Amino acid sequence: MESLNPWDAALEYFDEAAALMGLDTAIHQILRQPKRSLIVSVPVRLDSGDVNVYTGYRVHHDVTRGPAKGGIRYHPDTTLDDVKALAMAMTWKCAVVNVPYGGAKGGIRVDPHGMSRHEVERMTRRYASEILPFIGPNRDIPAPDLNTDGQIMAWIMDTYSVNVGHSVPGVVTGKPVSIGGSEGRPEATGRGVMYQILSAFKTLGMGVDDVSVAVQGFGKVGSSVAKLLHDQGCRIIAVSDLSGGIHNERGLDPEAVVRHVRECGSVGGFPGADPIANADLLALDVDVLVPAAVEGVINESNVDRVRARLIAEGANGPTTPAADRALNDRKVLIVPDVMANAGGVVVSYFEWVQDLQAFFWSEEEVNRRLRQIMERAFLEVYGMTREKGWTMRQAATVLGVSRVAEAWRVRGLYP
Ligand code: NAD
């Protein structure tokens, strides 16, 4: 049985890239470990008066190219290994799209669904206080991830600002526009995934019209991808969330599904669609499959059922190394997470630049620059696959690692 531990998978992908590129042994050894990992206890007073104590993490994988950057997730499966893997992926991702950041990630091991908004606020502020020495606009800049949003970023920004005595919008990204957020940030990750899919279509000589798409995970990333691809003329035939999925071969209207989720809490029960289990959604005969939920969903046990021609990884780490090998053998084109979902960190970078300059851009400007960066990254990586015979994941990882290694080489090892 293959390991489903995300840290094992992250190391396997990194080691493979290191071997392909002939990475310097010392730099390889250094980058196999995160630079620093913080584990904090997060006691939270519940509305009932009781206290629950949760475990929180913040990991900086590498900061050689700039401040650490990465999301914060609230999820019951969050472990230190999970956060280490995600932080490493952030290091490569920032380098693939060439934004001047290192990689970080954070999270609390908690299921926030049963908690009141007040409880989530108290938990967020306590967690922010515990990681305060780790974060800052020149040090480490958190952003939203699974089960976190702009409001949670606003509470972190406020907690940090109150503690240092003045407003520091640049300490987080993905915050509301009213406090220094960027136009276009909420859908930036999904928009970046769309640009990558459109670039892939171009190279495959495929048109956009009537292309069938299934999206697993209908949250911030998945719902944006579905809406944007639908606007391009694609047929979104299935979407899902934690509670299950909905399916209609003639196509769903993602805007209507978003409204349904807002009213009912999940995609289930959407009128005019049949229910479908998450496992069956992954096995649909579609042109494009977008896993946009959690890690390890395409693995050794179900990869034989996957029939999509193109997989664009909206989620981080959705494909295990064994499944990746099987799909590559079958010539399924995988646009890997470290490139496919980098639109979020690109627009986070734009948000941070706008905050530091206190000068804000229009949404058109944000989207235009995002498109430029995502298309350039795709062409660079695709060019490497052609030249070297590598997969897109191998090429993207080599590109990211090589930029980080070059920064290490010129900075040197202290002392
Ligand atoms: P989110 O919390 O907004 O949405 C997650 C969605 O996935 C929800 O609909 C949830 O119900 C569903 N889900 C959770 N577990 C599931 C499961 N086991 N099976 C099916 N559906 C499940 O989170 P998000 O921000 O959209 O993040 C989704 C993925 O994208 C994560 O892997 C995250 O790390 C990655 N990502 C997010 C961003 C971002 O900017 N938010 C950027 C890059 C990558």
Coordinates of C-alpha atoms and ligand atoms in Angstrom, one line a residue:
M1 CA 0.0 0.0 0.0
E2 CA 1.4 3.4 -0.9
S3 CA 1.8 6.1 1.9
L4 CA -0.9 8.8 1.8
N5 CA 1.3 11.0 4.0
P6 CA 1.6 14.4 2.0
W7 CA 5.1 15.0 3.4
D8 CA 6.3 11.6 1.9
A9 CA 4.7 12.6 -1.4
A10 CA 6.3 16.1 -1.3
L11 CA 9.7 14.6 -0.7
E12 CA 9.3 12.0 -3.4
Y13 CA 8.4 14.7 -6.0
F14 CA 11.3 16.9 -4.8
D15 CA 13.9 14.1 -4.8
E16 CA 12.8 13.1 -8.3
A17 CA 13.3 16.7 -9.5
A18 CA 16.6 16.9 -7.7
A19 CA 17.8 13.8 -9.5
L20 CA 16.6 15.0 -12.9
M21 CA 18.3 18.4 -12.6
G22 CA 21.5 17.1 -10.8
L23 CA 20.8 19.4 -7.8
D24 CA 23.8 20.2 -5.6
T25 CA 23.8 17.7 -2.7
A26 CA 24.2 20.2 0.1
I27 CA 21.3 22.4 -1.2
H28 CA 19.2 19.2 -1.7
Q29 CA 19.8 18.2 1.9
I30 CA 19.0 21.7 3.2
L31 CA 15.8 22.0 1.3
R32 CA 14.6 18.5 2.4
Q33 CA 13.8 20.1 5.8
P34 CA 11.7 23.1 6.6
K35 CA 13.6 26.1 7.9
R36 CA 11.4 26.4 11.0
S37 CA 8.3 24.8 12.3
L38 CA 6.1 26.3 15.1
I39 CA 3.5 24.3 17.0
V40 CA 1.2 26.3 19.2
S41 CA -1.6 25.5 21.6
V42 CA -4.8 27.4 20.8
P43 CA -7.2 27.5 23.8
V44 CA -10.6 28.9 22.8
R45 CA -13.5 29.9 25.1
L46 CA -16.7 28.5 23.5
D47 CA -20.0 30.3 23.6
S48 CA -21.1 27.7 26.3
G49 CA -18.3 29.0 28.6
D50 CA -16.3 25.7 28.2
V51 CA -12.7 25.8 26.8
N52 CA -11.5 23.7 23.9
V53 CA -7.7 23.5 23.2
Y54 CA -6.7 23.1 19.5
T55 CA -3.2 22.5 18.0
G56 CA -2.0 25.1 15.5
Y57 CA 1.0 25.2 13.1
R58 CA 3.0 27.6 11.1
V59 CA 5.9 26.3 9.0
H60 CA 8.5 28.3 7.0
H61 CA 10.0 25.9 4.4
D62 CA 12.5 28.3 2.8
V63 CA 12.9 32.1 2.8
T64 CA 15.9 32.5 0.5
R65 CA 14.0 34.4 -2.2
G66 CA 11.9 36.6 0.0
P67 CA 9.4 36.6 2.9
A68 CA 7.5 33.4 3.6
K69 CA 4.1 33.2 1.9
G70 CA 1.3 30.6 2.3
G71 CA -2.2 30.0 3.4
I72 CA -3.8 29.1 6.7
R73 CA -6.3 26.2 6.8
Y74 CA -8.8 25.1 9.5
H75 CA -9.2 21.4 8.9
P76 CA -9.6 18.4 11.2
D77 CA -7.0 16.3 9.4
T78 CA -4.2 19.0 9.6
T79 CA -0.9 17.7 10.9
L80 CA 2.6 19.0 11.1
D81 CA 3.5 16.7 8.1
D82 CA 0.6 18.1 6.1
V83 CA 1.7 21.7 6.8
K84 CA 5.4 20.9 6.0
A85 CA 4.4 19.5 2.7
L86 CA 2.2 22.4 1.8
A87 CA 5.0 24.9 2.8
M88 CA 7.5 23.1 0.6
A89 CA 5.0 23.2 -2.3
M90 CA 4.7 27.0 -1.7
T91 CA 8.4 27.5 -2.0
W92 CA 8.4 25.8 -5.5
K93 CA 5.2 27.5 -6.5
C94 CA 6.4 31.0 -5.8
A95 CA 9.6 30.3 -7.7
V96 CA 7.7 28.7 -10.7
V97 CA 5.7 31.9 -11.2
N98 CA 8.8 33.9 -10.2
V99 CA 7.3 36.0 -7.3
P100 CA 9.9 37.0 -4.7
Y101 CA 8.6 34.9 -1.8
G102 CA 9.6 31.8 0.1
G103 CA 7.2 29.1 1.1
A104 CA 5.1 28.8 4.3
K105 CA 1.9 27.2 5.4
G106 CA -0.2 27.2 8.6
G107 CA -3.3 25.7 10.0
I108 CA -5.3 24.6 13.0
R109 CA -6.4 21.0 13.5
V110 CA -10.1 21.8 13.9
D111 CA -13.4 21.3 12.1
P112 CA -14.8 24.9 12.2
H113 CA -18.2 23.9 10.7
G114 CA -19.9 23.4 14.1
M115 CA -18.5 26.6 15.6
S116 CA -20.2 29.9 15.8
R117 CA -18.7 33.0 14.1
H118 CA -17.7 34.4 17.5
E119 CA -15.9 31.1 18.4
V120 CA -14.0 31.2 15.1
E121 CA -13.1 34.8 15.7
R122 CA -11.7 34.0 19.2
M123 CA -9.8 31.0 17.8
T124 CA -8.4 33.0 14.9
R125 CA -7.2 35.9 17.2
R126 CA -5.6 33.5 19.7
Y127 CA -3.9 31.6 16.9
A128 CA -2.7 34.9 15.3
S129 CA -1.3 36.0 18.7
E130 CA 0.5 32.7 19.1
I131 CA 2.2 32.9 15.7
L132 CA 2.7 36.7 16.0
P133 CA 6.6 36.5 16.3
F134 CA 6.6 34.4 13.0
I135 CA 4.5 36.7 10.8
G136 CA 4.9 40.3 9.4
P137 CA 4.9 42.0 6.0
N138 CA 8.6 41.4 5.6
R139 CA 8.7 38.1 7.3
D140 CA 5.7 35.9 6.6
I141 CA 2.4 36.8 5.0
P142 CA -0.6 34.4 5.5
A143 CA -3.6 34.0 3.2
P144 CA -6.8 32.0 3.0
D145 CA -6.9 28.3 2.4
L146 CA -9.3 25.5 3.3
N147 CA -12.2 26.8 5.5
T148 CA -10.6 30.3 5.9
D149 CA -11.7 33.5 4.2
G150 CA -11.3 37.2 3.9
Q151 CA -13.0 37.8 7.3
I152 CA -10.5 35.5 9.0
M153 CA -7.6 37.4 7.3
A154 CA -9.2 40.7 8.5
W155 CA -9.1 39.3 12.1
I156 CA -5.5 38.3 11.8
M157 CA -4.6 41.7 10.3
D158 CA -6.4 43.4 13.1
T159 CA -4.8 41.3 15.9
Y160 CA -1.4 41.9 14.4
S161 CA -2.0 45.6 14.0
V162 CA -3.4 46.1 17.5
N163 CA -0.3 44.4 18.9
V164 CA 2.2 46.5 17.0
G165 CA 0.2 49.7 17.5
H166 CA -0.5 50.7 13.9
S167 CA -2.4 49.3 10.9
V168 CA -0.4 46.8 8.8
P169 CA -2.4 45.8 5.8
G170 CA 0.5 44.0 4.2
V171 CA 0.7 41.3 7.0
V172 CA -2.0 39.2 5.2
T173 CA -3.4 38.8 1.8
G174 CA -6.9 37.8 0.7
K175 CA -8.4 40.3 3.0
P176 CA -11.5 42.5 2.1
V177 CA -10.9 45.4 -0.3
S178 CA -12.1 47.8 2.4
I179 CA -8.9 47.2 4.5
G180 CA -6.4 46.9 1.6
G181 CA -7.4 43.8 -0.2
S182 CA -6.9 43.5 -3.9
E183 CA -9.6 43.5 -6.6
G184 CA -9.7 40.1 -8.2
R185 CA -8.1 38.2 -5.2
P186 CA -11.2 36.1 -4.2
E187 CA -11.3 34.3 -7.6
A188 CA -7.6 34.6 -8.5
T189 CA -6.7 31.0 -7.8
G190 CA -9.6 29.8 -10.0
R191 CA -8.8 32.3 -12.7
G192 CA -5.2 31.1 -12.7
V193 CA -6.4 27.5 -13.1
M194 CA -8.6 28.6 -16.0
Y195 CA -5.7 30.3 -17.7
Q196 CA -3.6 27.2 -17.4
I197 CA -6.4 25.0 -18.8
L198 CA -6.9 27.4 -21.7
S199 CA -3.1 27.2 -22.4
A200 CA -3.2 23.4 -22.2
F201 CA -6.1 23.4 -24.7
K202 CA -4.1 25.5 -27.1
T203 CA -1.1 23.2 -27.0
L204 CA -3.4 20.1 -27.4
G205 CA -5.1 21.8 -30.3
M206 CA -8.5 21.6 -28.5
G207 CA -11.3 24.2 -28.7
V208 CA -13.1 25.4 -25.6
D209 CA -16.7 25.0 -26.7
D210 CA -18.6 22.1 -25.2
V211 CA -15.5 20.7 -23.4
S212 CA -16.8 18.7 -20.5
V213 CA -15.5 19.5 -17.0
A214 CA -15.9 17.9 -13.5
V215 CA -14.9 19.8 -10.4
Q216 CA -14.3 18.2 -7.1
G217 CA -14.7 20.7 -4.2
F218 CA -17.0 23.6 -4.7
G219 CA -15.3 26.1 -2.4
K220 CA -13.3 29.3 -3.2
V221 CA -11.2 27.6 -5.8
G222 CA -13.6 25.1 -7.3
S223 CA -16.6 27.4 -7.7
S224 CA -14.4 30.1 -9.4
V225 CA -13.0 27.6 -11.8
A226 CA -16.4 26.3 -12.6
K227 CA -17.9 29.7 -13.2
L228 CA -15.0 31.0 -15.3
L229 CA -14.8 27.9 -17.5
H230 CA -18.6 28.0 -17.9
D231 CA -18.2 31.6 -19.1
Q232 CA -15.7 30.4 -21.7
G233 CA -18.2 27.9 -23.1
C234 CA -17.2 24.7 -21.3
R235 CA -19.9 22.3 -20.0
I236 CA -19.6 21.8 -16.2
I237 CA -21.2 18.4 -15.9
A238 CA -20.5 17.7 -12.2
V239 CA -19.4 19.5 -9.0
S240 CA -19.1 18.3 -5.4
D241 CA -18.3 19.2 -1.9
L242 CA -17.8 17.3 1.3
S243 CA -21.4 16.2 1.4
G244 CA -21.3 14.7 -2.1
G245 CA -21.9 15.9 -5.7
I246 CA -24.3 16.8 -8.4
H247 CA -24.3 15.6 -12.0
N248 CA -26.0 16.7 -15.3
E249 CA -24.5 15.7 -18.6
R250 CA -26.2 18.7 -20.3
G251 CA -24.3 21.0 -18.0
L252 CA -24.8 22.9 -14.7
D253 CA -25.0 26.7 -14.2
P254 CA -22.3 27.3 -11.6
E255 CA -23.8 30.8 -10.6
A256 CA -27.0 29.1 -9.8
V257 CA -25.2 26.3 -7.8
V258 CA -23.3 29.1 -5.9
R259 CA -26.7 30.6 -5.0
H260 CA -28.0 27.2 -4.0
V261 CA -25.0 26.6 -1.7
R262 CA -25.5 30.0 -0.1
E263 CA -29.1 29.1 0.8
C264 CA -28.7 25.4 1.6
G265 CA -25.1 25.0 2.8
S266 CA -24.1 22.4 0.2
V267 CA -24.4 21.5 -3.5
G268 CA -26.7 18.6 -2.7
G269 CA -30.4 18.9 -3.7
F270 CA -29.6 21.3 -6.6
P271 CA -32.7 21.2 -8.8
G272 CA -32.3 19.5 -12.2
A273 CA -29.2 17.4 -11.3
D274 CA -28.6 13.9 -10.1
P275 CA -26.6 13.1 -7.0
I276 CA -23.2 11.6 -7.5
A277 CA -20.7 10.4 -5.0
N278 CA -17.2 12.0 -4.9
A279 CA -15.6 8.7 -5.9
D280 CA -17.8 8.5 -9.0
L281 CA -17.2 12.1 -9.9
L282 CA -13.5 11.4 -10.1
A283 CA -14.3 8.5 -12.5
L284 CA -16.5 10.5 -14.9
D285 CA -15.6 10.4 -18.6
V286 CA -14.7 14.1 -19.0
D287 CA -12.3 16.2 -21.0
V288 CA -11.1 18.0 -17.9
L289 CA -11.1 17.0 -14.2
V290 CA -10.3 19.7 -11.6
P291 CA -9.7 18.3 -8.1
A292 CA -10.1 21.4 -6.0
A293 CA -10.7 20.0 -2.5
V294 CA -8.1 18.1 -0.5
E295 CA -4.9 16.0 -0.8
G296 CA -4.5 12.5 -2.0
V297 CA -7.9 12.1 -3.6
I298 CA -6.4 10.5 -6.7
N299 CA -4.3 7.6 -5.5
E300 CA -3.3 4.0 -6.2
S301 CA -6.7 2.7 -5.1
N302 CA -8.8 4.7 -7.6
V303 CA -6.5 5.9 -10.4
D304 CA -7.5 3.1 -12.7
R305 CA -11.1 4.5 -12.7
V306 CA -10.0 8.0 -13.7
R307 CA -11.0 8.7 -17.3
A308 CA -10.3 12.4 -17.8
R309 CA -8.0 13.5 -20.6
L310 CA -6.6 16.6 -18.7
I311 CA -6.3 17.0 -15.0
A312 CA -5.7 20.5 -13.6
E313 CA -4.8 20.5 -10.0
G314 CA -6.7 23.3 -8.3
A315 CA -6.1 21.6 -4.9
N316 CA -2.7 21.1 -3.4
G317 CA -1.4 17.6 -3.6
P318 CA -4.5 15.9 -4.9
T319 CA -2.5 13.2 -6.8
T320 CA -0.2 10.8 -5.0
P321 CA 3.1 9.8 -6.7
A322 CA 1.8 6.3 -7.5
A323 CA -1.3 7.7 -9.2
D324 CA 0.8 10.3 -11.0
R325 CA 3.0 7.6 -12.5
A326 CA 0.0 5.6 -13.6
L327 CA -1.6 8.6 -15.2
N328 CA 1.6 9.6 -17.0
D329 CA 1.9 6.1 -18.4
R330 CA -1.6 6.6 -19.8
K331 CA -0.5 9.9 -21.3
V332 CA -3.1 11.9 -19.3
L333 CA -1.9 15.5 -19.2
I334 CA -1.6 16.7 -15.6
V335 CA -1.2 20.5 -15.0
P336 CA 0.4 20.2 -11.5
D337 CA -0.6 22.1 -8.4
V338 CA 2.7 24.0 -8.1
M339 CA 1.8 25.8 -11.3
A340 CA -2.0 25.3 -11.9
N341 CA -3.1 26.9 -8.6
A342 CA -0.4 29.6 -8.4
G343 CA -2.8 32.3 -9.4
G344 CA -3.7 32.8 -5.8
V345 CA -0.2 33.6 -4.7
V346 CA 0.4 35.7 -7.7
V347 CA -2.5 38.0 -6.9
S348 CA -1.5 37.8 -3.2
Y349 CA 1.8 39.2 -4.3
F350 CA -0.1 42.0 -6.2
E351 CA -2.1 42.7 -3.1
W352 CA 1.0 43.0 -0.9
V353 CA 2.7 45.3 -3.5
Q354 CA -0.4 47.5 -3.5
D355 CA -0.4 47.5 0.3
L356 CA 3.3 48.4 0.6
Q357 CA 2.8 51.2 -2.0
A358 CA -0.7 52.3 -0.7
F359 CA -1.6 52.5 -4.4
F360 CA -4.4 50.3 -5.7
W361 CA -5.0 48.8 -9.1
S362 CA -8.2 48.1 -11.1
E363 CA -9.5 44.5 -11.4
E364 CA -8.7 44.7 -15.2
E365 CA -5.0 45.5 -14.3
V366 CA -4.9 42.6 -11.8
N367 CA -6.4 40.1 -14.2
R368 CA -4.2 41.3 -17.1
R369 CA -1.0 40.9 -15.1
L370 CA -2.2 37.5 -13.7
R371 CA -2.9 36.2 -17.2
Q372 CA 0.6 37.3 -18.4
I373 CA 2.4 35.5 -15.5
M374 CA 0.3 32.3 -15.7
E375 CA 0.7 32.0 -19.5
R376 CA 4.4 32.6 -19.3
A377 CA 4.8 30.0 -16.6
F378 CA 2.8 27.5 -18.6
L379 CA 4.9 28.1 -21.8
E380 CA 8.2 27.9 -19.9
V381 CA 7.2 24.6 -18.2
Y382 CA 5.6 23.1 -21.4
G383 CA 8.8 24.0 -23.3
M384 CA 10.8 22.0 -20.7
T385 CA 8.6 19.0 -21.2
R386 CA 9.2 19.1 -24.9
E387 CA 12.9 19.6 -24.6
K388 CA 13.6 17.1 -21.9
G389 CA 10.8 14.6 -22.2
W390 CA 9.7 15.4 -18.6
T391 CA 6.1 15.5 -17.3
M392 CA 4.6 18.9 -16.5
R393 CA 5.0 18.2 -12.8
Q394 CA 8.7 17.2 -13.2
A395 CA 9.4 20.3 -15.3
A396 CA 7.5 22.7 -13.0
T397 CA 9.2 21.3 -9.9
V398 CA 12.7 21.5 -11.6
L399 CA 12.0 25.1 -12.6
G400 CA 10.9 26.1 -9.1
V401 CA 13.8 24.2 -7.4
S402 CA 16.4 25.6 -9.8
R403 CA 15.4 29.2 -9.0
V404 CA 15.5 28.5 -5.2
A405 CA 18.9 26.7 -5.6
E406 CA 20.3 29.6 -7.6
A407 CA 19.3 32.0 -4.8
W408 CA 21.0 29.7 -2.3
R409 CA 24.1 29.5 -4.4
V410 CA 24.6 33.2 -4.7
R411 CA 23.7 34.0 -1.1
G412 CA 25.9 31.2 0.2
L413 CA 25.6 29.2 3.4
Y414 CA 26.0 31.3 6.6
P415 CA 28.5 31.3 8.4
Ligands
NAD1 P1 -12.6 26.0 0.6 O1 -12.7 25.6 2.0 O2 -13.1 27.3 0.1 O3 -13.3 24.9 -0.3 C1 -13.0 23.5 -0.2 C2 -14.2 22.7 -0.8 O4 -13.8 21.3 -0.9 C3 -15.5 22.8 -0.1 O5 -16.6 22.8 -1.0 C4 -15.5 21.5 0.7 O6 -16.8 21.1 1.1 C5 -14.9 20.6 -0.3 N1 -14.3 19.4 0.3 C6 -13.5 19.3 1.4 N2 -13.2 18.0 1.6 C7 -13.6 17.3 0.6 C8 -13.6 15.9 0.2 N3 -12.9 15.0 1.0 N4 -14.2 15.6 -0.9 C9 -14.9 16.5 -1.7 N5 -15.0 17.8 -1.4 C10 -14.4 18.2 -0.3 O7 -11.0 25.8 0.2 P2 -10.3 26.4 -1.0 O8 -9.6 27.6 -0.6 O9 -11.1 26.4 -2.2 O10 -9.1 25.3 -1.2 C11 -9.3 24.1 -1.9 C12 -8.0 23.5 -2.3 O11 -7.2 24.5 -3.1 C13 -7.0 23.2 -1.1 O12 -6.2 22.1 -1.5 C14 -6.1 24.4 -1.1 O13 -4.9 24.2 -0.4 C15 -6.0 24.7 -2.5 N6 -5.6 26.1 -2.8 C16 -6.3 27.2 -2.4 C17 -5.9 28.5 -2.7 C18 -6.8 29.7 -2.3 O14 -6.4 30.8 -2.8 N7 -7.8 29.5 -1.6 C19 -4.8 28.7 -3.4 C20 -4.0 27.6 -3.9 C21 -4.4 26.3 -3.6

